[in-house]
Short mmCIF file of C-alpha atoms in Angstrom, two decimals:
data_model
loop_
_atom_site.label_atom_id
_atom_site.label_comp_id
_atom_site.label_asym_id
_atom_site.label_seq_id
_atom_site.Cartn_x
_atom_site.Cartn_y
_atom_site.Cartn_z
CA SER A 52 12.48 -21.54 5.21
CA ILE A 53 10.00 -18.04 5.22
CA ARG A 54 6.38 -17.94 4.54
CA PHE A 55 5.81 -14.52 3.33
CA SER A 56 2.53 -12.95 2.60
CA LEU A 57 1.98 -9.98 0.35
CA ASP A 58 -0.70 -7.11 1.04
CA GLY A 59 -2.67 -8.12 -1.94
CA ARG A 60 -2.68 -9.72 -5.40
CA LEU A 61 0.57 -9.49 -7.69
CA GLU A 62 0.90 -5.99 -9.06
CA GLY A 63 3.94 -3.81 -10.17
CA PRO A 64 4.97 -2.94 -6.64
CA GLU A 65 5.20 -6.39 -5.43
CA ALA A 66 8.22 -6.84 -7.40
CA LEU A 67 10.06 -5.60 -4.64
CA PHE A 68 9.85 -8.94 -2.94
CA LEU A 69 9.76 -11.18 -6.28
CA LEU A 70 12.95 -9.71 -7.82
CA PRO A 71 15.07 -10.55 -4.55
CA GLN A 72 13.65 -14.37 -4.97
CA ASP A 73 14.13 -14.48 -8.83
CA ARG A 74 17.69 -13.14 -8.80
CA GLY A 75 18.72 -15.54 -5.73
CA TYR A 76 19.46 -12.63 -3.36
CA PHE A 77 17.45 -14.69 -0.41
CA LYS A 78 18.93 -17.99 -1.28
CA ALA A 79 22.48 -16.42 -1.13
CA HIS A 80 21.74 -15.47 2.21
CA GLY A 81 20.58 -18.84 3.23
CA LEU A 82 16.77 -18.63 2.97
CA ASP A 83 13.96 -20.67 1.28
CA VAL A 84 11.35 -17.87 0.82
CA ALA A 85 7.53 -18.71 -0.40
CA VAL A 86 6.08 -15.66 -1.13
CA ASP A 87 2.03 -16.03 -1.47
CA ASP A 88 -0.22 -12.84 -2.37
CA ALA A 89 -3.66 -12.01 -0.35
CA ALA A 90 -7.09 -11.65 -0.64
CA SER A 91 -7.10 -8.29 1.65
CA PRO A 92 -5.20 -5.77 3.58
CA LEU A 93 -5.91 -7.91 6.87
CA GLU A 94 -4.99 -10.99 5.75
CA PRO A 95 -0.94 -10.76 6.14
CA ILE A 96 -1.90 -9.20 9.59
CA THR A 97 -3.87 -12.33 10.58
CA ARG A 98 -1.50 -14.66 8.81
CA VAL A 99 1.49 -13.46 10.72
CA GLY A 100 -0.38 -13.08 14.14
CA ASN A 101 -1.51 -16.77 14.01
CA GLY A 102 1.77 -17.99 13.12
CA GLY A 103 0.79 -19.73 9.72
CA TYR A 104 3.52 -16.91 8.09
CA ASP A 105 6.42 -15.70 9.41
CA MET A 106 6.73 -12.43 8.19
CA ALA A 107 4.75 -10.13 5.66
CA PHE A 108 3.96 -6.91 3.66
CA ALA A 109 1.03 -5.03 5.46
CA ASP A 110 -0.61 -1.79 6.17
CA ILE A 111 0.91 -0.29 9.42
CA ASN A 112 -2.14 1.66 10.12
CA ALA A 113 -4.50 -1.57 10.00
CA LEU A 114 -1.79 -3.23 12.11
CA ILE A 115 -1.97 -0.45 14.74
CA ARG A 116 -6.14 -1.18 15.02
CA TYR A 117 -5.42 -4.98 15.07
CA ARG A 118 -2.84 -4.51 17.86
CA ASP A 119 -5.39 -2.55 19.79
CA GLN A 120 -7.96 -5.09 19.33
CA ASN A 121 -5.52 -8.10 19.92
CA PRO A 122 -2.75 -6.87 22.38
CA SER A 123 -1.21 -9.83 22.81
CA ALA A 124 -0.79 -10.76 18.83
CA PRO A 125 2.82 -11.45 18.45
CA ILE A 126 3.79 -9.01 15.53
CA LYS A 127 6.18 -6.44 15.03
CA ALA A 128 6.88 -4.06 12.16
CA VAL A 129 10.47 -4.02 11.29
CA PHE A 130 10.94 -2.11 7.92
CA MET A 131 8.92 0.78 6.49
CA VAL A 132 8.69 0.37 2.82
CA TYR A 133 6.07 2.91 1.83
CA ASN A 134 7.18 5.84 3.59
CA LYS A 135 4.27 7.74 2.35
CA PRO A 136 0.89 5.86 2.29
CA ALA A 137 -0.44 4.87 -1.28
CA TYR A 138 -4.48 5.63 0.15
CA ALA A 139 -6.16 8.00 -2.50
CA ILE A 140 -9.46 9.31 -3.86
CA VAL A 141 -9.49 9.44 -7.51
CA THR A 142 -12.00 11.31 -9.75
CA ARG A 143 -12.81 13.20 -12.40
CA LYS A 144 -12.75 16.67 -13.21
CA SER A 145 -15.98 16.16 -15.54
CA ARG A 146 -17.84 15.08 -12.51
CA GLY A 147 -17.19 18.54 -10.83
CA ILE A 148 -14.51 17.50 -8.68
CA THR A 149 -10.99 18.98 -8.14
CA GLU A 150 -10.71 19.25 -4.39
CA PRO A 151 -12.35 17.22 -1.24
CA LYS A 152 -14.95 19.32 -0.31
CA GLN A 153 -16.55 19.21 -3.69
CA LEU A 154 -17.37 15.18 -2.96
CA GLU A 155 -20.57 16.28 -1.00
CA GLY A 156 -23.26 15.37 -3.14
CA LYS A 157 -21.52 12.76 -5.15
CA LYS A 158 -21.46 8.97 -4.88
CA LEU A 159 -17.86 7.29 -3.71
CA GLY A 160 -17.21 4.06 -4.56
CA ALA A 161 -14.98 1.98 -2.11
CA PRO A 162 -14.31 -1.71 -1.46
CA PRO A 163 -15.38 -2.00 2.06
CA ALA A 164 -12.43 -3.98 2.98
CA GLY A 165 -9.89 -1.84 1.70
CA ALA A 166 -7.00 -0.23 3.63
CA THR A 167 -8.14 3.30 1.94
CA PHE A 168 -11.65 2.85 3.09
CA ALA A 169 -10.43 2.71 6.68
CA GLN A 170 -8.86 6.25 6.22
CA TRP A 171 -11.94 7.81 4.63
CA PRO A 172 -13.64 9.18 8.13
CA LEU A 173 -10.15 10.71 8.98
CA PHE A 174 -9.92 12.20 5.63
CA ALA A 175 -13.30 13.96 5.72
CA LYS A 176 -12.91 14.99 9.02
CA LEU A 177 -9.55 16.74 8.17
CA ASN A 178 -11.05 18.39 5.33
CA ALA A 179 -14.23 19.13 6.69
CA ILE A 180 -16.35 17.20 4.34
CA ASP A 181 -19.76 16.50 5.95
CA VAL A 182 -20.11 12.63 5.48
CA THR A 183 -23.73 12.62 5.29
CA LYS A 184 -23.67 14.36 2.08
CA VAL A 185 -21.61 11.47 0.33
CA THR A 186 -22.95 8.40 -0.82
CA ILE A 187 -20.78 5.52 -0.46
CA GLU A 188 -21.50 2.74 -2.57
CA ASN A 189 -19.69 -0.54 -1.58
CA ILE A 190 -18.15 -1.94 -4.79
CA GLY A 191 -15.49 -4.64 -5.61
CA ILE A 192 -11.70 -3.86 -6.82
CA PRO A 193 -12.38 -5.14 -10.00
CA VAL A 194 -15.46 -3.02 -11.02
CA ARG A 195 -13.91 0.12 -9.28
CA ALA A 196 -12.27 1.93 -12.23
CA PRO A 197 -14.88 0.46 -15.03
CA MET A 198 -17.81 2.25 -12.90
CA LEU A 199 -15.80 5.73 -12.67
CA ALA A 200 -14.89 5.41 -16.22
CA ALA A 201 -18.47 4.86 -17.26
CA GLY A 202 -19.60 7.91 -14.58
CA GLN A 203 -21.85 5.32 -12.52
CA ILE A 204 -19.77 6.72 -9.49
CA ASP A 205 -18.33 10.02 -9.10
CA ALA A 206 -14.93 9.12 -7.30
CA ALA A 207 -13.35 5.98 -6.06
CA LEU A 208 -11.12 5.02 -3.22
CA GLY A 209 -8.07 2.86 -3.59
CA SER A 210 -4.36 2.85 -3.55
CA SER A 211 -3.07 5.72 -6.04
CA PHE A 212 -0.94 3.50 -8.05
CA ARG A 213 -3.74 0.99 -8.52
CA LEU A 214 -6.57 3.14 -9.26
CA TYR A 215 -5.06 5.86 -11.30
CA VAL A 216 -3.39 3.43 -13.46
CA ASP A 217 -6.48 1.52 -13.99
CA LEU A 218 -8.73 4.63 -15.05
CA LYS A 219 -5.62 5.77 -17.66
CA ASP A 220 -5.82 2.13 -19.00
CA ARG A 221 -9.44 2.39 -19.67
CA GLY A 222 -8.90 5.35 -21.91
CA VAL A 223 -10.08 8.19 -19.32
CA PRO A 224 -8.08 11.24 -20.64
CA ILE A 225 -5.17 11.95 -18.17
CA ASP A 226 -6.36 15.64 -17.86
CA ASP A 227 -9.30 14.50 -16.55
CA ILE A 228 -8.13 12.56 -14.00
CA VAL A 229 -8.06 14.22 -10.44
CA LEU A 230 -5.64 12.30 -8.18
CA MET A 231 -6.04 13.41 -4.47
CA ALA A 232 -3.35 11.36 -2.34
CA MET A 233 -4.71 11.56 1.05
CA ALA A 234 -1.31 12.15 2.36
CA ASN A 235 -1.05 15.62 0.47
CA TYR A 236 -4.42 16.50 2.49
CA GLY A 237 -3.59 16.28 6.18
CA LEU A 238 -2.98 12.62 6.83
CA LYS A 239 0.31 12.03 8.77
CA LEU A 240 0.54 8.50 8.20
CA TYR A 241 3.06 5.74 7.04
CA GLY A 242 2.01 3.36 4.57
CA ASP A 243 2.88 -0.53 4.03
CA ALA A 244 5.86 -2.08 6.27
CA ILE A 245 7.34 -5.32 6.56
CA ILE A 246 5.92 -7.21 9.57
CA VAL A 247 7.36 -10.23 11.32
CA ASN A 248 6.00 -12.86 13.92
CA SER A 249 7.58 -11.80 17.06
CA LYS A 250 8.33 -15.37 18.15
CA PHE A 251 9.76 -16.21 14.99
CA ALA A 252 11.95 -13.01 15.49
CA ALA A 253 13.17 -13.83 18.96
CA GLU A 254 14.01 -17.41 17.87
CA LYS A 255 15.66 -16.74 14.54
CA PRO A 256 17.02 -13.10 14.73
CA GLU A 257 19.51 -13.84 12.14
CA ALA A 258 17.15 -14.90 9.47
CA VAL A 259 15.06 -11.81 9.93
CA ARG A 260 18.27 -9.67 9.43
CA ALA A 261 19.08 -12.02 6.34
CA PHE A 262 15.61 -11.20 4.89
CA LEU A 263 16.13 -7.84 5.14
CA HIS A 264 19.63 -7.75 3.99
CA ALA A 265 18.29 -9.47 0.78
CA PHE A 266 15.20 -7.54 0.39
CA LEU A 267 17.28 -4.18 0.50
CA LYS A 268 19.74 -5.33 -2.14
CA GLY A 269 16.59 -6.29 -4.10
CA LEU A 270 14.71 -2.71 -3.56
CA LYS A 271 17.80 -0.96 -4.59
CA GLU A 272 18.44 -2.83 -8.16
CA THR A 273 14.38 -2.02 -8.41
CA ILE A 274 14.83 1.42 -7.96
CA ARG A 275 17.84 1.55 -10.51
CA HIS A 276 16.16 -0.83 -13.09
CA PRO A 277 12.45 -0.81 -12.47
CA ALA A 278 11.36 -2.21 -16.14
CA GLU A 279 13.66 -5.20 -15.14
CA ALA A 280 12.13 -5.72 -11.97
CA VAL A 281 8.55 -5.55 -13.43
CA GLU A 282 9.45 -9.00 -15.39
CA SER A 283 8.99 -10.87 -11.88
CA ILE A 284 5.37 -9.88 -12.23
CA VAL A 285 4.88 -9.97 -16.01
CA LYS A 286 6.18 -13.54 -15.73
CA ARG A 287 3.97 -14.94 -13.01
CA ASP A 288 0.61 -13.43 -14.44
CA ASP A 289 -0.07 -14.10 -18.00
CA GLY A 290 -2.82 -11.20 -18.03
CA ALA A 291 -0.67 -8.65 -16.62
CA LYS A 292 0.40 -5.74 -19.25
CA ARG A 293 3.90 -4.85 -18.60
CA ASP A 294 3.45 -1.11 -19.48
CA VAL A 295 0.73 -0.82 -16.81
CA GLU A 296 2.40 -2.88 -14.10
CA LEU A 297 5.67 -0.62 -14.93
CA GLU A 298 3.73 2.35 -14.64
CA ARG A 299 2.38 1.03 -11.09
CA LEU A 300 5.90 0.32 -9.89
CA ARG A 301 7.64 3.64 -11.07
CA MET A 302 4.45 5.38 -9.28
CA ALA A 303 5.03 3.69 -5.89
CA LEU A 304 8.75 4.15 -6.09
CA ARG A 305 8.52 7.80 -6.56
CA ASP A 306 5.57 8.79 -4.47
CA ASN A 307 5.68 6.29 -1.66
CA ILE A 308 8.87 5.12 -1.14
CA ILE A 309 11.64 7.82 -2.27
CA THR A 310 10.14 10.58 -0.49
CA PRO A 311 12.22 13.60 0.73
CA GLU A 312 12.35 11.99 4.26
CA VAL A 313 13.88 8.57 3.07
CA ARG A 314 16.39 10.86 0.72
CA VAL A 315 17.92 12.09 4.23
CA ASP A 316 17.26 9.02 6.79
CA GLY A 317 17.58 6.27 4.56
CA LEU A 318 15.34 3.31 3.43
CA GLY A 319 13.23 1.61 6.07
CA ALA A 320 13.64 4.21 8.75
CA ILE A 321 10.96 6.10 10.38
CA GLU A 322 11.01 9.36 12.16
CA VAL A 323 10.62 8.75 15.77
CA ALA A 324 7.79 11.41 16.66
CA TRP A 325 5.58 10.57 13.67
CA PRO A 326 3.85 7.29 14.83
CA ALA A 327 2.81 9.22 17.86
CA GLU A 328 1.22 11.68 15.56
CA SER A 329 -0.20 8.99 13.51
CA ILE A 330 -1.94 7.48 16.69
CA GLN A 331 -3.32 10.56 17.58
CA GLN A 332 -4.70 11.33 14.23
CA THR A 333 -6.38 7.77 14.08
CA ALA A 334 -7.92 8.46 17.74
CA MET A 335 -9.79 11.59 15.88
CA VAL A 336 -12.24 9.02 14.22
CA TYR A 337 -11.26 5.64 16.01
CA THR A 338 -11.95 4.81 19.67
CA PHE A 339 -8.82 2.77 21.31
#
């Protein structure tokens, strides 16, 4: 048995973990995997850290900070899923914003517990944005896209495939939407990875290997047939729109998973020097 935590609510990209469950890939490897959603980006990390969950899908940069604050936490990342992070600022040309510096003098909506909000200080520093000239309004995820569509805020922070697709779904013209992926503006960070409780990994390494083999099979199937994979989301959520969740999944595959680096090095790996650069960048705005 393996208890596995997602990094948020069920959406298109979470099909990566539900498809191998639905197709019996986990079971074929001798595993009984329970997959649960999460309330915040930190929750999968704390769940694995306290031993309540064996494995999870979590933001690697949140894990770096968590390990700094809890150095004895028994957590290890074992597979990089989002080779490029999904952190993004989404805004509109009609609000007079097409580049980062133009966020000065504007109102930026952000869920305070979001993984993207944690990277805002670094994004601002790398792009010479005077943060004292940007008004941050703390808002919940459900009202983020509606407020941006209604013009109540000028821009918002969030995962690219969540916020961009939500805004488009609300009828905002595509040619008015500006998507600033933070990784395209100087951030040298990875995204979400599969993490494991170190004690569980030490006691049952074969179970971790089996999970990764089954997940990888499902990932390759999802890459080949995303329209079939997204059914794993739709059948679990009556309110999910098939076309919306499929677009989210395709965006995540294209922008965050199948990157040029992955095409060279393969799925799940990292460039050895990259984490050191990531930590050095994080240290520009965070005191270790």
